[in-house]
Coordinates of C-alpha atoms and ligand atoms in Angstrom, one line a residue:
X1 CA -5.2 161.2 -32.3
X2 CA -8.4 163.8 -32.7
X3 CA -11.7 162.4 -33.6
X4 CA -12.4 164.0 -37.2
X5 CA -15.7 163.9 -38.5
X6 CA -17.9 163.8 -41.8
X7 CA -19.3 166.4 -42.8
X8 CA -18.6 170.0 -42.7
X9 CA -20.1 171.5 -45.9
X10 CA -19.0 175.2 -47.1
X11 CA -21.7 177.7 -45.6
X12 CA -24.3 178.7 -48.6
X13 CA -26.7 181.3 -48.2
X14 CA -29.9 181.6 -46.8
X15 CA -32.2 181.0 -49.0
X16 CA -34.1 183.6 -48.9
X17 CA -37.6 184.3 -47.4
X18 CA -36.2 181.1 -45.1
X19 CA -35.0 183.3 -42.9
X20 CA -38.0 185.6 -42.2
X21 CA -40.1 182.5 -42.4
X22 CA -38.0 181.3 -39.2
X23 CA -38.3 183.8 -37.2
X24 CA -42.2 184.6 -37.6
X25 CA -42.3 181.3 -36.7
X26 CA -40.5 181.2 -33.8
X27 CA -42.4 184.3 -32.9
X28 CA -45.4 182.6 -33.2
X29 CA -44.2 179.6 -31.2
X30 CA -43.4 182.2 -27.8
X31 CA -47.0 182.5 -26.5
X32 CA -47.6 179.0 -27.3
X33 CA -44.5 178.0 -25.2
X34 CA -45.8 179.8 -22.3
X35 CA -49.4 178.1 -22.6
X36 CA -47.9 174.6 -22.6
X37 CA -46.5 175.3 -19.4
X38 CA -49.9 174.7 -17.7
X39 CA -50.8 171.5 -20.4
X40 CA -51.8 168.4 -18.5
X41 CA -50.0 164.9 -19.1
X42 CA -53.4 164.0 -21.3
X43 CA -52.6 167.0 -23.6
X44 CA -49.5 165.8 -24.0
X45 CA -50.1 162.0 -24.4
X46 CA -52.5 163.1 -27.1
X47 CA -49.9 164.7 -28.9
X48 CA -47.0 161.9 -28.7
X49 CA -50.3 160.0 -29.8
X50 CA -50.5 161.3 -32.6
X51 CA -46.8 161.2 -33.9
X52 CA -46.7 157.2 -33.1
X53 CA -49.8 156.9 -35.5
X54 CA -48.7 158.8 -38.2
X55 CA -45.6 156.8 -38.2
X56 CA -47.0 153.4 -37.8
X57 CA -49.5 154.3 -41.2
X58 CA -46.1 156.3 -43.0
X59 CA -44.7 153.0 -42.2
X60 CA -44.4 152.2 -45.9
X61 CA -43.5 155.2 -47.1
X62 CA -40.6 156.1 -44.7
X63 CA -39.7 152.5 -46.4
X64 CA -39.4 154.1 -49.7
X65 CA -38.1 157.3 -48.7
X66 CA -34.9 155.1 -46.9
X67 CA -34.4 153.1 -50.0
X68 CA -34.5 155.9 -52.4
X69 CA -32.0 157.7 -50.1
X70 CA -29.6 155.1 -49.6
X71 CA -30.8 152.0 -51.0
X72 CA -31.3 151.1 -46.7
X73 CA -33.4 147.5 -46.6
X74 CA -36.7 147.8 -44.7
X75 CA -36.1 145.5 -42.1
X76 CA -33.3 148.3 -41.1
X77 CA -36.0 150.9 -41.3
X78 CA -38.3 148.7 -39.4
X79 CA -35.3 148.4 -36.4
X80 CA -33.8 151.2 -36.7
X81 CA -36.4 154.0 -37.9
X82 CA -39.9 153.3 -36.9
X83 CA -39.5 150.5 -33.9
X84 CA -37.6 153.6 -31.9
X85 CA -39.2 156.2 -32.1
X86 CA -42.9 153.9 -31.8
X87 CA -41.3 152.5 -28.4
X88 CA -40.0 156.4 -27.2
X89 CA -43.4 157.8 -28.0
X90 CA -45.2 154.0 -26.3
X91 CA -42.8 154.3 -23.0
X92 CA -43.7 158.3 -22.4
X93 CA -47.4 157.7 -22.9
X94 CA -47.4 154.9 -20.2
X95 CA -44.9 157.1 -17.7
X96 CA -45.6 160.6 -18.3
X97 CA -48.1 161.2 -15.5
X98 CA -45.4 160.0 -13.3
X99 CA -42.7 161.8 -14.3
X100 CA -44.6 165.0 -14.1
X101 CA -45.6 164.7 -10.4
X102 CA -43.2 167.3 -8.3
X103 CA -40.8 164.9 -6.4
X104 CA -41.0 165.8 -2.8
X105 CA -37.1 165.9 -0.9
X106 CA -36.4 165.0 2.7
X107 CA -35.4 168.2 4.6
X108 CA -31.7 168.7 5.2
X109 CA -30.5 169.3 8.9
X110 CA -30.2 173.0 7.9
X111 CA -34.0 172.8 6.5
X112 CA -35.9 170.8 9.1
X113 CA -39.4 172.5 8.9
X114 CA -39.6 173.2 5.1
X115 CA -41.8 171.2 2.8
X116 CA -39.6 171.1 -0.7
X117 CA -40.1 169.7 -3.9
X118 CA -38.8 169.6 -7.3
X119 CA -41.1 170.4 -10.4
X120 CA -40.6 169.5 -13.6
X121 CA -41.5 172.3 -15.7
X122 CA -41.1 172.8 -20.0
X123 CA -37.6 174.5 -21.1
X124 CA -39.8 176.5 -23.6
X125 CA -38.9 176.9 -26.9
X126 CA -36.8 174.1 -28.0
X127 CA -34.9 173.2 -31.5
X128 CA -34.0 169.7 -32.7
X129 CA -31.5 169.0 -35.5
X130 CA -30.6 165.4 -36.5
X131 CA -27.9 163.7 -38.7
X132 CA -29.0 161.9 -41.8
X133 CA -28.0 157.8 -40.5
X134 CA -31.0 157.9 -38.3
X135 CA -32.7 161.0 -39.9
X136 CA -36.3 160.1 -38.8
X137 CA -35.4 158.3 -35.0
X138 CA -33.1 161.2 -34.1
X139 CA -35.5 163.8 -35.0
X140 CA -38.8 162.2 -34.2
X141 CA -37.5 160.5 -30.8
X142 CA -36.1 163.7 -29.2
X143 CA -39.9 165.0 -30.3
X144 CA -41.2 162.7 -27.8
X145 CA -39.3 163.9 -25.0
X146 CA -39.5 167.8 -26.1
X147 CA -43.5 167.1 -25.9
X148 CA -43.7 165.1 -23.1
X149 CA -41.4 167.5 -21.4
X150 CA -44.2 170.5 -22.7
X151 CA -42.2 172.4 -24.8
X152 CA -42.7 174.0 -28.5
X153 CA -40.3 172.6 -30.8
X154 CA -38.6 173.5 -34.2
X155 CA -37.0 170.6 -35.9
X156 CA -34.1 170.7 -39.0
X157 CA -33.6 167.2 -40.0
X158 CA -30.6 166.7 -42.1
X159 CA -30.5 167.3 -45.9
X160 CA -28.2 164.1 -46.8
X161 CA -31.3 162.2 -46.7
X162 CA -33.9 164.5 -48.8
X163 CA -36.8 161.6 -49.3
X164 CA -36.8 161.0 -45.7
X165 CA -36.5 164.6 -44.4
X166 CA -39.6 165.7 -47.4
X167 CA -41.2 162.9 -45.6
X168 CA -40.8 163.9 -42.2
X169 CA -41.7 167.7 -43.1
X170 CA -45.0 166.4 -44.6
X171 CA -45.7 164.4 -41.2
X172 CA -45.2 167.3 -39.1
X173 CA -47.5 169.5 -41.0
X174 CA -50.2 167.2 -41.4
X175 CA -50.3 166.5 -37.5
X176 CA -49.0 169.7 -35.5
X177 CA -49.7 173.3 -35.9
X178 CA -46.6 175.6 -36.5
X179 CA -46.7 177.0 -33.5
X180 CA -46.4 173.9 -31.7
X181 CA -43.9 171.9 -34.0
X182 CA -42.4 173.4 -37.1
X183 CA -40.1 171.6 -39.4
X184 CA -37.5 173.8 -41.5
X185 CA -35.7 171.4 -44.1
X186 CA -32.1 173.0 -45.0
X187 CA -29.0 172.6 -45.1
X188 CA -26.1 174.2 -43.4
X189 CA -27.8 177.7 -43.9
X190 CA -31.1 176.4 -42.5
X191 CA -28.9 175.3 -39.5
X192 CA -26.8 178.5 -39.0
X193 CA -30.0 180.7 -39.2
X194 CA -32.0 178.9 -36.7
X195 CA -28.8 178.7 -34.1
X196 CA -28.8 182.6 -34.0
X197 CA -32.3 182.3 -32.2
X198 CA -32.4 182.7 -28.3
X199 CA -34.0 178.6 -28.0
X200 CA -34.7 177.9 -24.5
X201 CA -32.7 174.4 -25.4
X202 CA -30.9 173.4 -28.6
X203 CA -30.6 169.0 -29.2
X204 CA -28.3 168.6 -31.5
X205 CA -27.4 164.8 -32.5
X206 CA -24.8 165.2 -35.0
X207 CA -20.8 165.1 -35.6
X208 CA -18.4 166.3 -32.7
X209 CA -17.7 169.2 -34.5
X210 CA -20.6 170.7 -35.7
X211 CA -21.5 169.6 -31.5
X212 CA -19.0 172.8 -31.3
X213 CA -20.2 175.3 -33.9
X214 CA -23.8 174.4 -32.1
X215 CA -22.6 174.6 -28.4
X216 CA -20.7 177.9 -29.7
X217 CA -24.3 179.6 -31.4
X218 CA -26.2 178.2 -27.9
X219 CA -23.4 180.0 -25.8
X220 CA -24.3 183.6 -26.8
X221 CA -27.7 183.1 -25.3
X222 CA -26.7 181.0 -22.9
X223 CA -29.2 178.2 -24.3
X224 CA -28.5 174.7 -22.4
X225 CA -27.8 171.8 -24.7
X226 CA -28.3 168.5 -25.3
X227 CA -25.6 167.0 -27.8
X228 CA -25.7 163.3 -28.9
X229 CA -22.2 163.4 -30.9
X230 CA -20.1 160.5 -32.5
X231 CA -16.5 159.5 -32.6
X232 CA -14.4 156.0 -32.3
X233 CA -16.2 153.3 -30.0
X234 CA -13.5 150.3 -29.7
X235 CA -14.2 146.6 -29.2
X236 CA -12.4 144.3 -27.0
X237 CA -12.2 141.0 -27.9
X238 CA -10.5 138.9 -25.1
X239 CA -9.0 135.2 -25.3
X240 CA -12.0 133.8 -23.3
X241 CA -14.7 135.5 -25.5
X242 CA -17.5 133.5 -27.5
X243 CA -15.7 134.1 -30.5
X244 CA -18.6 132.5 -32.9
X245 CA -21.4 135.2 -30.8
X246 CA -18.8 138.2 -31.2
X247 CA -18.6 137.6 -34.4
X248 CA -21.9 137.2 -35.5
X249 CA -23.2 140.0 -33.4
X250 CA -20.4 142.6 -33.9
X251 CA -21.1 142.1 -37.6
X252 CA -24.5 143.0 -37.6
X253 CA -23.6 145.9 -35.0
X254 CA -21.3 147.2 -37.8
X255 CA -23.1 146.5 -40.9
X256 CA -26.6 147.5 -40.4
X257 CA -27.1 150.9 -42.1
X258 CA -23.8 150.0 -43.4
X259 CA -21.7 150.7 -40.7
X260 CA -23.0 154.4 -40.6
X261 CA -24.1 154.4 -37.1
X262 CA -22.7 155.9 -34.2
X263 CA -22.1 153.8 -31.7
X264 CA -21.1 150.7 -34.5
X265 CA -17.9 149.1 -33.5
X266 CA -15.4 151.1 -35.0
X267 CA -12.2 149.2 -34.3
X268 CA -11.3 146.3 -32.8
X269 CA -8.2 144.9 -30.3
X270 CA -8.6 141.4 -30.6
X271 CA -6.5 139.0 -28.2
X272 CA -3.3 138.0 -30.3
X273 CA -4.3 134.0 -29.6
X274 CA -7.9 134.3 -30.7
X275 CA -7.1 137.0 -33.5
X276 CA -7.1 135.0 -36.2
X277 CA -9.6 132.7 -35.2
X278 CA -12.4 135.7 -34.9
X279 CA -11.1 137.3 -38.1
X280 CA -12.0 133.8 -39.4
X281 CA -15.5 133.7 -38.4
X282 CA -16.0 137.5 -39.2
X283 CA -15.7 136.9 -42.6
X284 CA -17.9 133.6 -42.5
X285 CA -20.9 135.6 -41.7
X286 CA -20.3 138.4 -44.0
X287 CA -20.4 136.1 -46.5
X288 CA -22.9 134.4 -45.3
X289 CA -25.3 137.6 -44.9
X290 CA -23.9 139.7 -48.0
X291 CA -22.8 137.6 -49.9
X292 CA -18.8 136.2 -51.5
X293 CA -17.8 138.9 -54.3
X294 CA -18.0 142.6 -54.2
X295 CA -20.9 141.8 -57.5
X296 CA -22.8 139.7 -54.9
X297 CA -22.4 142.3 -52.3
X298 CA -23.8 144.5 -54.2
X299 CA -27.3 143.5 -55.2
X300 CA -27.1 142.0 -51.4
X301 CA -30.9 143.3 -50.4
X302 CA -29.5 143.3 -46.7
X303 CA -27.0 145.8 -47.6
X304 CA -27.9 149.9 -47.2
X305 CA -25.7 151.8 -49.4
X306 CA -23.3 154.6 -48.6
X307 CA -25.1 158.1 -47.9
X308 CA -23.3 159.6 -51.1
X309 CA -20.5 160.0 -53.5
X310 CA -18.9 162.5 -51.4
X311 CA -19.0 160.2 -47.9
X312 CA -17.8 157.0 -50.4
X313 CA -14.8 159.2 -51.4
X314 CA -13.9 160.2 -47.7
X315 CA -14.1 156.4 -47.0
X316 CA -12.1 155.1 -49.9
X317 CA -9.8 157.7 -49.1
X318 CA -9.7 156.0 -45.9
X319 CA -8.9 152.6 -47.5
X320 CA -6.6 153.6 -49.8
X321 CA -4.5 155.6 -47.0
X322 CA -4.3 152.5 -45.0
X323 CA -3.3 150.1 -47.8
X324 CA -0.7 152.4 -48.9
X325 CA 0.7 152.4 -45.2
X326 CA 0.8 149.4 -45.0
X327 CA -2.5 147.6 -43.8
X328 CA -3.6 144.4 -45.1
X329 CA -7.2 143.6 -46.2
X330 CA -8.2 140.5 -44.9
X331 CA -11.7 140.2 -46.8
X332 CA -13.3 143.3 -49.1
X333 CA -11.6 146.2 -50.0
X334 CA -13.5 146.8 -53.1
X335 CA -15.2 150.1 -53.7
X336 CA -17.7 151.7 -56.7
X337 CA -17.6 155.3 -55.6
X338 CA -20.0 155.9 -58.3
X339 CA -22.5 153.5 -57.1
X340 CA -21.9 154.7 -53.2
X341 CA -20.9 151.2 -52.7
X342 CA -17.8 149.9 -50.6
X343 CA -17.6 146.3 -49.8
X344 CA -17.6 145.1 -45.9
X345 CA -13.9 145.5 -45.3
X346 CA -11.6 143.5 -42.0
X347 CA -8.2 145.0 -41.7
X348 CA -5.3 144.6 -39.6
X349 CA -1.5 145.5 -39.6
X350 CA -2.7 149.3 -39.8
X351 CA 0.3 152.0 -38.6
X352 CA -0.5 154.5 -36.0
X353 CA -0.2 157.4 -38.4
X354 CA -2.7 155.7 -40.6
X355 CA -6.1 158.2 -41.4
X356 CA -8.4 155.2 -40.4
X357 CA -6.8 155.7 -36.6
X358 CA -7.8 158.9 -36.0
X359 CA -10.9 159.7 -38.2
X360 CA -14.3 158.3 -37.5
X361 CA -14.7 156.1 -39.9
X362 CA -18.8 156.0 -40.3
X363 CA -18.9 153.2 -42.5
X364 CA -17.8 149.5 -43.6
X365 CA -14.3 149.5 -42.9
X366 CA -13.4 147.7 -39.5
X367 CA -9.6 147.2 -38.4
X368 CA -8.9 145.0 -36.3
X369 CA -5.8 145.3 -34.0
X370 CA -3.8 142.6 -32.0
X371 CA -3.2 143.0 -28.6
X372 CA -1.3 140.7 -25.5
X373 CA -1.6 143.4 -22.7
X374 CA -5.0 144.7 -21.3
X375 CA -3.5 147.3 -19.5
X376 CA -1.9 148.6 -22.7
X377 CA -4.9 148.7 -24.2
X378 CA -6.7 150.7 -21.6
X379 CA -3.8 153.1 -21.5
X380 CA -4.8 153.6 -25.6
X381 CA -8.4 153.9 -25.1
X382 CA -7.9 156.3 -22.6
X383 CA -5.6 158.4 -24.6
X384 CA -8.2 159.3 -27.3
X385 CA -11.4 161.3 -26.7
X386 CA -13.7 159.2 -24.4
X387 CA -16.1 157.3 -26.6
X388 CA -19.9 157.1 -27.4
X389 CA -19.4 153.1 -26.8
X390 CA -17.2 150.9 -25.7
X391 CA -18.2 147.4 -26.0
X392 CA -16.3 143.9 -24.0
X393 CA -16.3 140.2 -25.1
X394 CA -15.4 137.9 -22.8
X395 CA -15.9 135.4 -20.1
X396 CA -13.2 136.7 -17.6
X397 CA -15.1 139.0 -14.4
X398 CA -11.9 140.5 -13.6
X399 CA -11.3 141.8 -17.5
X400 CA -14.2 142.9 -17.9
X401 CA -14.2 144.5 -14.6
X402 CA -11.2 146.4 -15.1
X403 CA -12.6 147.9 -18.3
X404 CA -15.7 149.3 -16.9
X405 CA -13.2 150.6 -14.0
X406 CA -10.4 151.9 -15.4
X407 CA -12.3 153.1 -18.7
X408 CA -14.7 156.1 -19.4
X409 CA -17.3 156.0 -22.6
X410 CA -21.6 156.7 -23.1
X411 CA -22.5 153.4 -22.8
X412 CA -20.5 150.0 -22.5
X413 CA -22.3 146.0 -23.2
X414 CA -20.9 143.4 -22.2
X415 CA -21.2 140.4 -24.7
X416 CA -23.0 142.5 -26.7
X417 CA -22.9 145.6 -28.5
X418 CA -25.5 148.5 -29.7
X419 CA -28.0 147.2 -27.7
X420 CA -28.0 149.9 -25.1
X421 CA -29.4 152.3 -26.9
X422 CA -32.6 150.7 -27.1
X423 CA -33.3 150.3 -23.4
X424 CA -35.8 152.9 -22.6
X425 CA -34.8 153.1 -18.7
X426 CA -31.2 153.6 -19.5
X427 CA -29.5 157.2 -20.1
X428 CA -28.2 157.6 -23.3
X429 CA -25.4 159.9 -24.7
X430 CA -22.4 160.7 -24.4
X431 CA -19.0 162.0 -22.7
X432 CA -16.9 165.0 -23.4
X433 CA -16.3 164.6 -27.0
X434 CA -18.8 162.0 -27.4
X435 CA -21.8 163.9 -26.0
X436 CA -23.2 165.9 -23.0
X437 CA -26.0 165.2 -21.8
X438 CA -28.5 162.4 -22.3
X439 CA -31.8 161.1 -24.1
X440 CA -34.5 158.4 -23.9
X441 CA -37.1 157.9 -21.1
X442 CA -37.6 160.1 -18.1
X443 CA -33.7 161.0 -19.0
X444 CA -35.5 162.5 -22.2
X445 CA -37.8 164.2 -20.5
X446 CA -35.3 165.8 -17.9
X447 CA -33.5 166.8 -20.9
X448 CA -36.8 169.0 -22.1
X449 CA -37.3 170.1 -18.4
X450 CA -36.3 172.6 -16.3
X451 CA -36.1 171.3 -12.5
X452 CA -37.2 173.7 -10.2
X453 CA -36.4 173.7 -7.2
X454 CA -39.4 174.9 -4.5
X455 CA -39.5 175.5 -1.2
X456 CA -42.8 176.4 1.0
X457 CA -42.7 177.3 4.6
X458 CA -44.4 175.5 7.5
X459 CA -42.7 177.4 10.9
X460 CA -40.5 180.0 9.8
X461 CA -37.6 178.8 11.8
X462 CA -35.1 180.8 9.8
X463 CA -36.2 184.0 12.0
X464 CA -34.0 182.3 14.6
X465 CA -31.1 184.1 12.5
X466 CA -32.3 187.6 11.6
X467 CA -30.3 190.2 12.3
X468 CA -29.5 191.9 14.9
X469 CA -26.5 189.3 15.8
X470 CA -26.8 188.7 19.1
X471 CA -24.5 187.0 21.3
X472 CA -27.5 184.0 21.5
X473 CA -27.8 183.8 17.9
X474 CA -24.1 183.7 17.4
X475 CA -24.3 180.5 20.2
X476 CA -27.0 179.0 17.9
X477 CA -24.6 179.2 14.8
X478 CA -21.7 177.7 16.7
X479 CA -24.1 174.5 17.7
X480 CA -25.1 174.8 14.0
X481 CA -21.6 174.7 12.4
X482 CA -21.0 171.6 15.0
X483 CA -24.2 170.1 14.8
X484 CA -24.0 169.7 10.9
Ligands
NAD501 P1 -23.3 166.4 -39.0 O1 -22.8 166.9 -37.7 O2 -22.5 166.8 -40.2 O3 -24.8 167.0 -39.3 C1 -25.8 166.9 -38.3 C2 -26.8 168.1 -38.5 O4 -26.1 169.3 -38.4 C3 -27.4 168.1 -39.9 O5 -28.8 168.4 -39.8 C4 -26.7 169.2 -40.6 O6 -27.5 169.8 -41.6 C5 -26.3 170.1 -39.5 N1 -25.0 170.8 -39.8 C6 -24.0 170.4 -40.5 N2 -23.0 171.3 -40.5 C7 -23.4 172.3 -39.7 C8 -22.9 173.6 -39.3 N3 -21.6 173.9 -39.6 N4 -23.6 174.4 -38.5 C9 -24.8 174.0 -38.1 N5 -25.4 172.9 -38.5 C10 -24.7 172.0 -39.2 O7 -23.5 164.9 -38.8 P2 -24.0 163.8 -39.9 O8 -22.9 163.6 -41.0 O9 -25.4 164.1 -40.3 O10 -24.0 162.5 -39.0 C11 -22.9 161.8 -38.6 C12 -22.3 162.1 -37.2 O11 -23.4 162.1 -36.3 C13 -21.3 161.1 -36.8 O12 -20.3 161.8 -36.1 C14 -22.1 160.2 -35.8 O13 -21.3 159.5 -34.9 C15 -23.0 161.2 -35.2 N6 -24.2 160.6 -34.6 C16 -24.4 160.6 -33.3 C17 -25.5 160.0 -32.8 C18 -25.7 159.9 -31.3 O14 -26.9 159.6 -30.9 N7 -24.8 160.2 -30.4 C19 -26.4 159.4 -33.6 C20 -26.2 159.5 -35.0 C21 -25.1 160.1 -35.5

């Protein structure tokens, strides 16, 4: 099974005048990038300053913008939005004088006598694109970093969402010059024309395969990358698990935003003697938070829409594949494509060679999968790419143990789910397919940074081993080689 993803759109043109407006601006950006090197941790705080209050008083417009776009409630915009990127740009203004100081190293034995350090010092010119389910956090977060690291940066937020990303462009130009942060709305085009620049780092959060089309454009300058990418994070749900907790909290882990978010539970392997038991409570509290029918569902205020028609087709298509395979639809299964609305949908019995196996599926639709062997299931999860997330219920140390062991994915809770990517101190991102590289915190900031690496001399001891090679300095490399 491959991990498919979402969108791919045909390439359409540059518009033109875009692509002349790009590059003057990127010009424009190089001197600047070179003068930030030298900007002090106030200069910077000022700047993240900045961004946190123009997106505390946008507040109620990015609100607006959300709901127009996909009908997303505010409380989701509150969580999932503002509350991010507010606590990203908080957490850097409190730490960024410490995480600028050089960090002094211990000498190895073959550098006694040399003072070393490693500086942190701005990648430069750097570009940010983000995906529309997280349109403002994904672009405005990786901001913080790419400023507290000291960097210029040019941003293309995603097109899907166009109230949002009108928004967003607004923001920047009311509150940054170009040549410090530029904001280029666009589509595909947008996208293609600002990968053929030499960026001193690309951060790319986005779908696994545009991750390639990007880490393909970054390799012909040889541009590091950051890139936060997506795919099938599985649930365990073992026969000692809280099965009322799992449910309640895996439901809103899949259902806020509407199941359009990355590291959502995408499947489930549910323990075959609880199975039915946690199906049963799953669908208590999706009724209980959205409501019985797909009518009630559908005016449910707690309930963000599909992105569009075109992502509503994909997942029907989904749903229908299934169903005609085989699957059976324990609660929902209703869709309105015109009206970008599918209902919260369980399913089990689904066949191997179902579409719903292999594709992320990036929105309602959760199967759920019964399972009597942990090993077996291991051996499954760890024959499909390694995920963003990989989330455990249960009460069972040895279970869960073996999991975290024998398993590899971004970021694993235990008992809980989504919740790691809103600790500020933890790394996060992906692995292989799911991501390379990391974000948040000082792992943000190392993501923005170059780390150099410096030596300074106090006794030149090296001298020892200039040339010419005599006999006493080949005796001095032999106690070397033994002494090491
Ligand atoms: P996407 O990859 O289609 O688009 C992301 C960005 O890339 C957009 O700005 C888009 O305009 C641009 N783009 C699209 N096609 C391009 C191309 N061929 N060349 C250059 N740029 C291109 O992703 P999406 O549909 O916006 O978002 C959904 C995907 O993002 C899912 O796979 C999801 O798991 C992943 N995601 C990952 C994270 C994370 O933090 N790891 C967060 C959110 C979403």
């Amino acid at each position: 099974m491959s991990t498919v993803v979402s969108y791919l759109p045909g390439v359409t043109p540059t518009p033109s005048g875009v692509e002349a407006e790009i590059q003057r601006v990127f010009e424009r950006q190089r001197e600047t990038a070179i003068r930030l090197r030298t900007s002090t941790a106030q200069e910077r705080i000022a700047k993240i300053k900045r961004l946190h209050d123009a997106v505390m008083a946008h507040r109620t417009a990015i609100h607006e913008a959300a709901y127009k776009d996909f009908k997303k409630p505010p409380a989701e915009v509150d969580l999932a939005e503002v509350l991010p990127v507010i606590s990203e740009a908080k957490h850097a203004m409190r730490a960024l004088k410490g995480w600028m100081k050089p960090k002094g190293v211990w000498p190895t034995s073959l550098t006694v006598g040399l003072k070393s350090w490693i500086q942190y010092e701005p990648k430069g010119r750097c570009l940010i694109i983000s995906p529309w389910n997280y349109n403002v956090n994904l672009c405005f977060s990786p901001l913080v970093s790419c400023i507290a690291a000291g960097n210029t940066a040019i941003l293309k937020p995603s097109e899907m969402t166009p109230h949002l990303s009108a928004l967003m462009a607004k923001i920047v130009k009311d509150i940054f010059p170009e040549d410090e942060v530029a904001l280029f709305e666009g589509d595909v085009a947008v996208s293609t024309a600002l990968l053929d620049l030499p960026f001193d780092h690309i951060f790319f959060t986005g779908s696994p395969a545009v991750g390639k089309v990007v880490m393909a454009a970054a390799a012909k300058h040889l541009t590091s990358v950051t890139l936060e990418l997506g795919g099938k994070s599985p649930t365990i749900i073992d026969e000692t698990a809280d099965l009322k907790l799992a449910a309640r909290t895996l439901m809103w882990g899949k259902y806020t935003n509407n199941g359009q978010t990355c590291i959502a539970p995408d499947y489930v392997y549910a323990h075959a003697s609880i199975k039915d038991a946690f199906i049963k409570e799953c669908v208590a509290v999706i009724e209980e938070n959205y409501g019985r029918s797909a009518k009630e569902q559908m005016g449910s205020p707690y309930l963000a829409r599909v992105v569009n028609e075109r992502h509503t087709k994909r997942i029907n298509g989904l749903l229908t594949d299934a169903r005609a395979r085989g699957a059976r639809i324990l609660c929902g299964g209703e869709a309105v494509e015109s009206e970008c609305f599918i209902q919260p949908t369980l399913l089990d019995n689904i066949p191997a060679d179902a579409k719903i196996q292999s594709e992320e599926i990036f929105g309602p639709l959760l199967p759920i999968i019964a399972y009597t062997d942990l090993d077996r299931v291991i051996d499954e999860i760890n024959a499909q790419p390694k995920p963003l997330a990989l989330y455990i219920w249960s009460k069972t140390e040895g279970n869960i143990e073996k999991v975290l062991k024998r398993t590899s994915a971004g970021g694993t809770c235990i008992n809980h789910c989504v919740v790691q990517y809103a600790h500020g101190n933890l790394p996060f991102g992906g692995v292989n397919n799911s991501g390379i590289g990391s974000a948040h915190g000082i792992f943000g900031f190392k993501a923005f940074s170059h780390e150099r690496a410096v030596v300074r001399t106090r006794f030149m001891m090296a001298r020892v081993l200039f040339p010419p090679y005599t006999d006493f300095k080949a005796k001095m490399l032999n106690i070397m080689l033994k002494t090491q």
